[in-house]
PDB file of C-alpha atoms and ligand atoms in Angstrom:
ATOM      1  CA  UNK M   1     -27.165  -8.618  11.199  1.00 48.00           C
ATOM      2  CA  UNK M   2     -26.754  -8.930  14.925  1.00 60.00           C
ATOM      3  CA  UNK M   3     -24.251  -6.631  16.391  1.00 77.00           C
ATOM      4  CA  UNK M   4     -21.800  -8.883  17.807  1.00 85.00           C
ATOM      5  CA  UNK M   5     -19.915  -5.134  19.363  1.00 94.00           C
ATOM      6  CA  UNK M   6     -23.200  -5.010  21.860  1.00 95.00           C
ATOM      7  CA  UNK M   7     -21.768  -6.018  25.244  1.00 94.00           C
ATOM      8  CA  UNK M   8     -24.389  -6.889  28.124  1.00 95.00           C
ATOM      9  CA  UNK M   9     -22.966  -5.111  31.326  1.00 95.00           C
ATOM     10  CA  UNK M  10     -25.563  -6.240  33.810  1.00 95.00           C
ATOM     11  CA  UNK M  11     -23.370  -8.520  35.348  1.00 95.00           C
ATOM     12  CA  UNK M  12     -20.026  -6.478  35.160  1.00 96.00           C
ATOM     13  CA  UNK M  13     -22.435  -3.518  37.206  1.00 95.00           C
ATOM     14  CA  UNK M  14     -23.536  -5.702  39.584  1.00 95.00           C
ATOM     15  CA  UNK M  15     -20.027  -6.430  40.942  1.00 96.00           C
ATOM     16  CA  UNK M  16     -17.742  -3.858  40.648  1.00 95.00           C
ATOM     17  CA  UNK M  17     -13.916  -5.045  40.393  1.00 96.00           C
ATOM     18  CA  UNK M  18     -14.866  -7.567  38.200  1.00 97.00           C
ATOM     19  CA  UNK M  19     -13.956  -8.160  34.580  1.00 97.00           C
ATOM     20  CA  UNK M  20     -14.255  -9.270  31.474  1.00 96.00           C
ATOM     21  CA  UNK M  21     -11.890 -10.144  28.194  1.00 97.00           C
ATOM     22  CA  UNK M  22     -13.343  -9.507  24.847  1.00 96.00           C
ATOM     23  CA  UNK M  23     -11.843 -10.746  21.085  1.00 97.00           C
ATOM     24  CA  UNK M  24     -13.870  -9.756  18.822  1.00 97.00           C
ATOM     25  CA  UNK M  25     -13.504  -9.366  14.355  1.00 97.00           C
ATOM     26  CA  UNK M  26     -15.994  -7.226  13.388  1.00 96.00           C
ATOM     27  CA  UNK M  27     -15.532  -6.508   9.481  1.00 96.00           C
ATOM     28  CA  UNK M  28     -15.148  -2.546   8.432  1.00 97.00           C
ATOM     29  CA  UNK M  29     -18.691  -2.165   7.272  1.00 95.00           C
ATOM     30  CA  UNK M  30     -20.114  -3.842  10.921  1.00 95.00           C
ATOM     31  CA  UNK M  31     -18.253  -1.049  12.169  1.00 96.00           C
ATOM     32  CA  UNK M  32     -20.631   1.838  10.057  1.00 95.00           C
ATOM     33  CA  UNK M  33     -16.980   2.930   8.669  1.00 96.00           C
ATOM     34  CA  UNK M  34     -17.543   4.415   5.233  1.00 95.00           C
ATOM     35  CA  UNK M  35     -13.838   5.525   4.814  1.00 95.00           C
ATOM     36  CA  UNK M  36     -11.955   5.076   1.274  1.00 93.00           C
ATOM     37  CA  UNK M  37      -8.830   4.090   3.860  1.00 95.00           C
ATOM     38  CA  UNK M  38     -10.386   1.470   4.973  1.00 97.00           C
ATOM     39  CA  UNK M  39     -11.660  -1.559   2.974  1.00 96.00           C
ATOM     40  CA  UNK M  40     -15.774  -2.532   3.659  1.00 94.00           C
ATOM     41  CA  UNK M  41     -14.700  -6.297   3.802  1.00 95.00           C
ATOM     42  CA  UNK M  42     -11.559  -6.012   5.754  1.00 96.00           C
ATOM     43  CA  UNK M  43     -11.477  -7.498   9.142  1.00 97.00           C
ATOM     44  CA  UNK M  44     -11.129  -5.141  12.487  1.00 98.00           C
ATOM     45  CA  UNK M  45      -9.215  -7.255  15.240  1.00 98.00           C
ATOM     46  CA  UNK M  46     -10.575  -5.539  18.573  1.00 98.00           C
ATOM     47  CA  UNK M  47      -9.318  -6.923  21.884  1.00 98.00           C
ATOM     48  CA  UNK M  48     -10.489  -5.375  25.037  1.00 98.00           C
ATOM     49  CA  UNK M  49     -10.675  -5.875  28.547  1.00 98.00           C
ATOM     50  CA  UNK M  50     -13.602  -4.045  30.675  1.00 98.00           C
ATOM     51  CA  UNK M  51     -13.837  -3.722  34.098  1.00 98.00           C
ATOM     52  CA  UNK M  52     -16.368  -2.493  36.448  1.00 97.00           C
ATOM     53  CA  UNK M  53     -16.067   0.412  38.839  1.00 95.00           C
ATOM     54  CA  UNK M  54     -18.665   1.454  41.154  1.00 92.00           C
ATOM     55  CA  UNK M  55     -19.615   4.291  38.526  1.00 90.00           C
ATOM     56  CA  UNK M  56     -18.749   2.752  35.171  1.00 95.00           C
ATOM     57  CA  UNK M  57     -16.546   0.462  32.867  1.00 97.00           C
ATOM     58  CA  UNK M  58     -13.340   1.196  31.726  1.00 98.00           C
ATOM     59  CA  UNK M  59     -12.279  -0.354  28.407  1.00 98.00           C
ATOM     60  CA  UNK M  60      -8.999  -1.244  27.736  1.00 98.00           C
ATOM     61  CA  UNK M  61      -7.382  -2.850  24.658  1.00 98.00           C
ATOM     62  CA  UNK M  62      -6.097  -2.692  21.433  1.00 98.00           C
ATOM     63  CA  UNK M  63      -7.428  -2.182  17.455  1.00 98.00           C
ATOM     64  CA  UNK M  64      -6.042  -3.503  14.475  1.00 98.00           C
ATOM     65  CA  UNK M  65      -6.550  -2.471  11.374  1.00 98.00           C
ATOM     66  CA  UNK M  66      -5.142  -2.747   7.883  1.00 98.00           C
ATOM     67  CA  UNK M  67      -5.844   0.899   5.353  1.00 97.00           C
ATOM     68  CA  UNK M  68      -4.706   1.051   2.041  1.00 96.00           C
ATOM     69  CA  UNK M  69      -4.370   4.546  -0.226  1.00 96.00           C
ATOM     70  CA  UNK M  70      -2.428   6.426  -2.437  1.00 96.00           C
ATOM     71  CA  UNK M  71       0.779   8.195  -1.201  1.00 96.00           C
ATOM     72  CA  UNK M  72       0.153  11.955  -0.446  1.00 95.00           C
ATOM     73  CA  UNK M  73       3.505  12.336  -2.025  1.00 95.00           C
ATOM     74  CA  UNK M  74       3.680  10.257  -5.149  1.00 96.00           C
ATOM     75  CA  UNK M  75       0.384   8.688  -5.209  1.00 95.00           C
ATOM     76  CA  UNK M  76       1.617   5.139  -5.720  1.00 96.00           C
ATOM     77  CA  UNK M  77      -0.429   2.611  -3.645  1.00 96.00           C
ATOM     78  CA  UNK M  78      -0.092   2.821   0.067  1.00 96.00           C
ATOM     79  CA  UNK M  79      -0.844   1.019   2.921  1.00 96.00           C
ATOM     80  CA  UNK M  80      -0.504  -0.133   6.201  1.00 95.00           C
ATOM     81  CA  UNK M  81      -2.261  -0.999   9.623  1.00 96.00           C
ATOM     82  CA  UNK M  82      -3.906   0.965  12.086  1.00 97.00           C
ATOM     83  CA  UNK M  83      -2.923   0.000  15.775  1.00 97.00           C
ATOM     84  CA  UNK M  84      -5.329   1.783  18.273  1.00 98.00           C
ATOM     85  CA  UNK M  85      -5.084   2.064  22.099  1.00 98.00           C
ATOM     86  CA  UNK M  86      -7.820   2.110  23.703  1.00 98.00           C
ATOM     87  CA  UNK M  87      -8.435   3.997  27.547  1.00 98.00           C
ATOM     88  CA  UNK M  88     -12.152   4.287  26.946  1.00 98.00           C
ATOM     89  CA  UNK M  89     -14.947   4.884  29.471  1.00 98.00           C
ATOM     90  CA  UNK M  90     -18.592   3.732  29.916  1.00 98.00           C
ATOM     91  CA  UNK M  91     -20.893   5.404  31.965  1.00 97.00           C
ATOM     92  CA  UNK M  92     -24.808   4.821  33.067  1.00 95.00           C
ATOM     93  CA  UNK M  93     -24.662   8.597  34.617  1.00 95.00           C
ATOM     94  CA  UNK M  94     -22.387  10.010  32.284  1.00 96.00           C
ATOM     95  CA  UNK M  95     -20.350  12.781  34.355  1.00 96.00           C
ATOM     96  CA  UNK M  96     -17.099  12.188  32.675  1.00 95.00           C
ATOM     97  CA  UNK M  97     -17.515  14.371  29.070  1.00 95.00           C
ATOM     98  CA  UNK M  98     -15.071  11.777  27.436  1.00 95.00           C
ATOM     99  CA  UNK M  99     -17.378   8.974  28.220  1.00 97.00           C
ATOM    100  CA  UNK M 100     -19.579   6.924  26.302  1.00 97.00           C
ATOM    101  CA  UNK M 101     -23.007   6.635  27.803  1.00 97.00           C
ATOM    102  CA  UNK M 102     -24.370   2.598  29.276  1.00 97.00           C
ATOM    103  CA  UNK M 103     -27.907   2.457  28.439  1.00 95.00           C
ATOM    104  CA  UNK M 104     -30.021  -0.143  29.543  1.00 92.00           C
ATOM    105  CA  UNK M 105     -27.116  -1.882  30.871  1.00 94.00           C
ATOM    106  CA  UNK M 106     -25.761  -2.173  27.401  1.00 96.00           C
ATOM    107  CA  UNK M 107     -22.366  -1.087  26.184  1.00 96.00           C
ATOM    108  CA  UNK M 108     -22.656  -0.467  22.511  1.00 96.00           C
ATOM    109  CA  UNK M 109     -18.522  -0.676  21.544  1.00 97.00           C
ATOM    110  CA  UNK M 110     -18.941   0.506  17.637  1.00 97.00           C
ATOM    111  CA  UNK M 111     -18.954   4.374  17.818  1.00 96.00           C
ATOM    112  CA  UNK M 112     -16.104   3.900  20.178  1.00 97.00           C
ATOM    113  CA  UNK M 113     -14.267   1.331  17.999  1.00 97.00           C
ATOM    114  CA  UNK M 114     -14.735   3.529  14.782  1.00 97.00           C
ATOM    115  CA  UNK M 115     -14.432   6.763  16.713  1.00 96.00           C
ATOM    116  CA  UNK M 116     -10.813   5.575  17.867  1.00 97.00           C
ATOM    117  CA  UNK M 117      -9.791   3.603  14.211  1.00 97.00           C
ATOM    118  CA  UNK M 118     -10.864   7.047  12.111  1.00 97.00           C
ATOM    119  CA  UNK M 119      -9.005   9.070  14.626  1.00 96.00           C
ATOM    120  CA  UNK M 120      -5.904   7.085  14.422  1.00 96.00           C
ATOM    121  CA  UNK M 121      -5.689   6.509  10.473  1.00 96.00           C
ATOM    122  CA  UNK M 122      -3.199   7.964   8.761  1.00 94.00           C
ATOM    123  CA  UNK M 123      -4.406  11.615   7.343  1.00 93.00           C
ATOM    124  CA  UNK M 124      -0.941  12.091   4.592  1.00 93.00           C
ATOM    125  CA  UNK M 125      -0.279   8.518   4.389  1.00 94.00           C
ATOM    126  CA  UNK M 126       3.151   8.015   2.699  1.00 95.00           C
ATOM    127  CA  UNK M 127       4.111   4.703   0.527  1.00 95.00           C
ATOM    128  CA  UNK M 128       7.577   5.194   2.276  1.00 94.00           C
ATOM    129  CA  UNK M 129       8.516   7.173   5.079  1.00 92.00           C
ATOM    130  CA  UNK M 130      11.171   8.619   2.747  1.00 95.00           C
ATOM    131  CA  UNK M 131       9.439   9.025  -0.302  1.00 96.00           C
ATOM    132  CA  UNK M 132      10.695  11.583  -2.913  1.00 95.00           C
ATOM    133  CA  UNK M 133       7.283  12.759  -4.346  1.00 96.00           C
ATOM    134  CA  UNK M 134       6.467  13.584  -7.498  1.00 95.00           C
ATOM    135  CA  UNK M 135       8.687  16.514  -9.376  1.00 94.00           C
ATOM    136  CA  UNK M 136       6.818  19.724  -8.512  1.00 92.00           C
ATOM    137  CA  UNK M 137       7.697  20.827 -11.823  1.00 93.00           C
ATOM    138  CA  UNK M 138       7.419  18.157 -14.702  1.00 94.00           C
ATOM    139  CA  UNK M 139       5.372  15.441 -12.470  1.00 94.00           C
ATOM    140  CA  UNK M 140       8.160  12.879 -13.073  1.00 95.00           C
ATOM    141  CA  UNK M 141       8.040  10.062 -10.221  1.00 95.00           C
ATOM    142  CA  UNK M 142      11.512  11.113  -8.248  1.00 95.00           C
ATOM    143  CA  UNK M 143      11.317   8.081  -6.459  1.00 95.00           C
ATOM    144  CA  UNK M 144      12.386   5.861  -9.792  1.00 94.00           C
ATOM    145  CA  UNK M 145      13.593   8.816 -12.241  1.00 94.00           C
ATOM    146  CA  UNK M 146      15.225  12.286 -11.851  1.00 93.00           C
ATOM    147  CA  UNK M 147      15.165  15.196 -14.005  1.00 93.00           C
ATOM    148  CA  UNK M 148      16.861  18.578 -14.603  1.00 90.00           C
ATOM    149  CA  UNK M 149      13.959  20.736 -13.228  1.00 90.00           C
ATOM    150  CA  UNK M 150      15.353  21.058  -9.798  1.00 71.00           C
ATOM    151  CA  UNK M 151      18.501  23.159 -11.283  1.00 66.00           C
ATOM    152  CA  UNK M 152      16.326  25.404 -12.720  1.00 57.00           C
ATOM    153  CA  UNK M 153      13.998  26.245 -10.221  1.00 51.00           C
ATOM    154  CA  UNK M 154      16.184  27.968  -7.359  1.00 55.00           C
ATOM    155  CA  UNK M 155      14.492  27.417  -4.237  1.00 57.00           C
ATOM    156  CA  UNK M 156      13.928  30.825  -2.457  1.00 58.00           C
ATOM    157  CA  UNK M 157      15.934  29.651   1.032  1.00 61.00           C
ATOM    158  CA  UNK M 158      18.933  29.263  -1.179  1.00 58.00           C
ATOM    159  CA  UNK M 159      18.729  32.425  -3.272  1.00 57.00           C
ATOM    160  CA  UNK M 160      18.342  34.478   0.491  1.00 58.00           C
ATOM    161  CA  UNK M 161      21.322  32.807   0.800  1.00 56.00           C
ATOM    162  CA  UNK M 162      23.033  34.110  -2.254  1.00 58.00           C
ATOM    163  CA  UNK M 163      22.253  37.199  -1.751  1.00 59.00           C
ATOM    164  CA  UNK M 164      23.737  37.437   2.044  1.00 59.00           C
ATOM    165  CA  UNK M 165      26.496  36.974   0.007  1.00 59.00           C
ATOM    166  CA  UNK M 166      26.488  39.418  -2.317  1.00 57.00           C
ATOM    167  CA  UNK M 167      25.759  41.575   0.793  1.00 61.00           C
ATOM    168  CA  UNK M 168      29.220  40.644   2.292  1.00 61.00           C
ATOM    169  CA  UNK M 169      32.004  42.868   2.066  1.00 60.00           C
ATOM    170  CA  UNK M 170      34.852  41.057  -0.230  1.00 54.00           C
ATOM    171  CA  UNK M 171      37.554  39.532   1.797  1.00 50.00           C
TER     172      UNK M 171
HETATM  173 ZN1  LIG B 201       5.208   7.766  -2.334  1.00 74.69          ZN
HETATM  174 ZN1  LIG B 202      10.983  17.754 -13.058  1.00 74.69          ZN
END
């Protein structure tokens, strides 16, 4: 499999201020991503633009990419896309220690492009933003059924409270 993410820079180094647009769908596997978030077949949209400085290539651009899991909360199915920005830099000298390293006048974008998609996945991914979880208690889904536990469990914030009272002289 030829690694369609393996950019020839000759020509971008030879003239600095020059540039070049990239669209490119690598699929997750392509990519060396072995993450359950992240389906093997599923297509990565990467769109970049580099450009040439006298001591580098700055990559600029976006990644999309759709994840799917369960909800940290109430593990129902999940999912979503991942939307990275990229500010990246390429260097033959690397002197920058955020760079990634041109060798042999070849820019090799996948450990950037997985690098950035891994970093920006979500890490407590949620089925909702306001998802009501499981019950703590009696494992009941709160999001589609309710039970009595809550009124017997008094959380601790509200029994401080209680007791403040107590504490109070009587009016
Ligand atoms: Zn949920
Ligand atoms: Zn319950």
């Amino acid at each position: 499999m030829s690694n369609q993410l393996l950019f020839n820079a000759a020509e971008l180094l030879r003239r600095p201020g020059s540039e070049r647009r990239l669209s490119l769908q690598p699929t997750v596997v392509e990519l060396g991503i072995a993450d359950q978030r992240f389906d093997a077949g599923a297509t990565v949209l990467v769109d970049l633009r580099l450009e040439s400085l006298t001591d580098g290539i700055v990559v600029d651009g976006e990644l999309r990419a759709p994840w799917a899991d369960s909800c940290r909360r109430c593990l129902a199915a999940a999912a979503g896309q991942v939307v990275s920005e990229i500010h990246e830099l390429y260097q033959q000298v690397v002197t920058d220690p955020d760079a990634f390293e041109i060798v042999g006048d070849q820019i090799d974008l996948v450990p950037m492009v997985r690098e950035n998609l891994l970093l920006d996945a979500p890490l407590a991914p949620l089925c909702r933003a306001d998802c009501a979880g499981l019950c703590p208690t009696c494992g009941i889904d709160l999001n589609t059924a309710s039970c009595d536990c809550a009124a017997v469990v008094v959380d601790p914030r509200w029994d401080a409270l209680s007791q403040l009272k107590t504490n109070l002289p009587e009016q």
